[in-house]
Amino acid sequence: MATTTLTPAASAYRTGLYEWLTTTDHKRIGILYIVNSFIFFFIGGLFALGVRTELAQPGLQFVHDELLYNQLFTMHGTVMIFLFIIPMLVGFGNYVAPLQIGAPDMAFPRINALSFWMLPLAGVLLLMGFLTGGAAQAGWTSYSPLAQDRPLSSTGPGEDLWIMALTLIGTSSILGGINFLVTIFKMRAPGMTMFRMPILVWTVLVTSVLVVMATPVLTSALIMLFIDRNYGGHFFDPGGPNGGGGSAILWQNVFWFYSHPAVYIMVLPAMGMISEILPVFSRKPLFGYKAFVFATAGIGALGFSVWAHHMFTTGQVFLPFFSLMTFLIAVPTGVKMFNWIFTLFRGKLTFSTPLLFALGFLSMFLIGGINGAFSAAVPVDFALQDTYWVVAHLHYVLFGGSVFGVMAGLYYWFPKMTGRMLNETLGKIQFVLMFVGFNLTFFPMHQLGLAGMPRRIADYASDAGWNDLNLAATIGGFTIAASTLPLIWNVFSSLRAGKPAGDDPWEANTLEWATSSPPPPYNFDHLPEIRSERPLFDLRHGRTVVH
Amino acid sequence: MATDTRALTSTGHGSVEHSPLGGLAHDARGGISNPILGMILFICSEVMFFSGLFAAYFSVRASYANWPKISADAGLNEHFNLHAEPFYALGLTIILVISSFTCQMGVSAIRRDDRTGLTRAIGVTLVLGIVFLIGQAYDYATLGFGLSDTPFGTTFYTLTGFHGAHVFGGAVMLSVILYRGLAGQFSSRHHDAVEAVSLYWHFVDVVWIALFSTLYIL
């Protein structure tokens, strides 16, 4: 038996730029992830504003080149999914999960740093497409033969840069997922059994399993596409200059085998964040902890059996199976809805900004789930495939769900990360602007989809009856953009002069609030005894002793 | 009772020597160590990577009735017919399987604290791995068809090429193990890296057996 003691030299942070660039501390890497993701959030948002500005009126006014328009929506989707939502949630997981299980750091701190630094590199690679004769323009799904290198398709290096960037991001995700799994399995504090882990940790665990199992399949798909484009391969190209013989449907299968589980990668940790916030601001434990855990695992497992619901109209998939499995996913998701609603029910609610965003998540994600269930019905999907209905659905899930969850988490954990509270008034202004702007943008898209407006068009006929709703969506888009201004102002002013937070400003339940704000290197000097999933609640109410 | 995380003890083999976190990172309850669990999970992800490639192979193959003779060119079809001459590849397969056994002999040796046995076995494994790579390169040079010759050529070179890349990666890892073994860095209590690399090498071996069966027999 060897006993190891930390050297005292590690007790204080140094805060120079060099320390930030070379850090292996999970909290700093988490913050780097979050900051990096916000930068790409703004870049992706600018692309979206470009798209919305063009669509405000029929005709081509703003983006005069349709190919540039294609690049805008391709880059918007790619940046938001791969460089904003996924890394943002990884960032929160990185910061919070080790603290919540009472660990001093992640299991592999240097690999953790490596995972992060691949992201800015990938982002630069991706955006460099604009400087090399046009970024990728085949949509974020990059279907073949659109993504093949031939006239009128994605010619030029933009698409290749897209492939390289996504391969890098995928590698970063896989390494991160392995790191999370080992951390959660091996580094829990004494007493922190699996069923005492906070829900956020459970969602990170299931997400990491999805990442480790699904992301490599995307990597293989990307490599095959790269071989098709650059070395005359025949995986996905059914015909064309190289002789073809491949299968365009194959790309859709391997792509969605990753990209449908990726939807859960993008929303499960946000669900976990909401599940940390709702109990704290309702002054109640989470209703049905174990049911929630099993529902999370259920969503993860079912997530692997529904990818072909993106391909109903290809006529190449077994419709009843994939439709049924897709409907089945509504069951564990419904269980979670009950968990959340009955956590709120008869609770002593405090309407602080984190709770407002959490409620925004609940209501908007509910809409995203319901309009998703419509699309799971094969006949309905045949009518709605590739219309704005789908755009509405995915934004209600990923913006109404994930982004609202991220905002809730930001207001909730900012005090822990910085030692200072964010301003409540500015937070509420941001919430109202974002909530109204979001609904103004994406609710009309349901109607646009039902009225037949296809996705991914730069122009539409002025007599199609789509003018007013498109204008409303554009106004909403700019309202969302405006809602980020109070956020930026809030973050910078609070960093300078925000109210000091103290260790536990929310009277919360989980271990991250048992240490100082911000926590010291290696997180804890002493841990409270862990006898339930709410060790701090136990501590406050004298259910446990601290020496 | 409060728990002082700074005084957590570690048992058995761990990376205690390397960092102040090493002692904390180790599970005091014993069980599988962090690096080995990490390698197992990494191998899981690699299995899924090859699953994607195999899925593509079988998907493309299923769309042709006369696989692998799918070219309009009769000469190419002759080259495609790997089933006729599987013996060269069978030789490569035997080399790789033997290397798995020698690799495991190295692991057993270091478990017994036999450092000479470790370096000897890992050295042989490394040589066998390199022989396999050279053999594959020679095979590529003499097959008579290329990557862009019909979907058969594309799938053949992609699958075997990525396997070869993984053998190369494994050989690099083995070289590191050999170097560290010669430097005397491993002992019966401290050889997680050896165990992890041997797992990876076995994985690469299993992938080749699946590939050989698929391309030359099935």
PDB file of C-alpha atoms in Angstrom, chain A residues 19-20 34 37 51 62 103 211 231 246 248 259 265 274 295 311 318 327 334 343 362 365 407 452 458-459 502:
ATOM      1  CA  GLU A  19      -1.319  28.488 -17.792  1.00  0.00           C
ATOM      2  CA  TRP A  20      -4.629  28.563 -19.659  1.00  0.00           C
ATOM      3  CA  ILE A  34     -17.626  26.713 -22.898  1.00  0.00           C
ATOM      4  CA  SER A  37     -18.396  26.958 -27.921  1.00  0.00           C
ATOM      5  CA  VAL A  51     -30.003  32.764 -44.152  1.00  0.00           C
ATOM      6  CA  PHE A  62     -28.930  39.717 -49.653  1.00  0.00           C
ATOM      7  CA  ALA A 103     -13.177  13.349  -7.941  1.00  0.00           C
ATOM      8  CA  VAL A 211     -20.329   8.848 -28.309  1.00  0.00           C
ATOM      9  CA  TYR A 231      -8.980   8.713 -54.684  1.00  0.00           C
ATOM     10  CA  GLY A 246     -21.698   2.676 -55.132  1.00  0.00           C
ATOM     11  CA  ALA A 248     -26.111   6.742 -52.144  1.00  0.00           C
ATOM     12  CA  SER A 259     -26.301  11.327 -36.413  1.00  0.00           C
ATOM     13  CA  ILE A 265     -25.774  13.272 -27.424  1.00  0.00           C
ATOM     14  CA  ILE A 274     -32.380  20.640 -16.049  1.00  0.00           C
ATOM     15  CA  ALA A 295     -35.428   6.355 -18.919  1.00  0.00           C
ATOM     16  CA  MET A 311     -34.865   7.859 -44.659  1.00  0.00           C
ATOM     17  CA  PHE A 318     -38.332  -1.227 -43.342  1.00  0.00           C
ATOM     18  CA  PHE A 327     -42.688   6.170 -31.349  1.00  0.00           C
ATOM     19  CA  GLY A 334     -42.543  10.995 -21.424  1.00  0.00           C
ATOM     20  CA  THR A 343     -40.667  17.686  -9.195  1.00  0.00           C
ATOM     21  CA  LEU A 362     -39.588  21.877 -20.539  1.00  0.00           C
ATOM     22  CA  PHE A 365     -38.767  20.509 -25.718  1.00  0.00           C
ATOM     23  CA  MET A 407     -28.487  28.841 -20.675  1.00  0.00           C
ATOM     24  CA  GLY A 452     -45.136  23.040 -48.583  1.00  0.00           C
ATOM     25  CA  ALA A 458     -32.621  30.604 -51.225  1.00  0.00           C
ATOM     26  CA  ASP A 459     -35.674  31.991 -52.984  1.00  0.00           C
ATOM     27  CA  GLY A 502     -20.094  32.168  -1.752  1.00  0.00           C
TER      28      GLY A 502
END
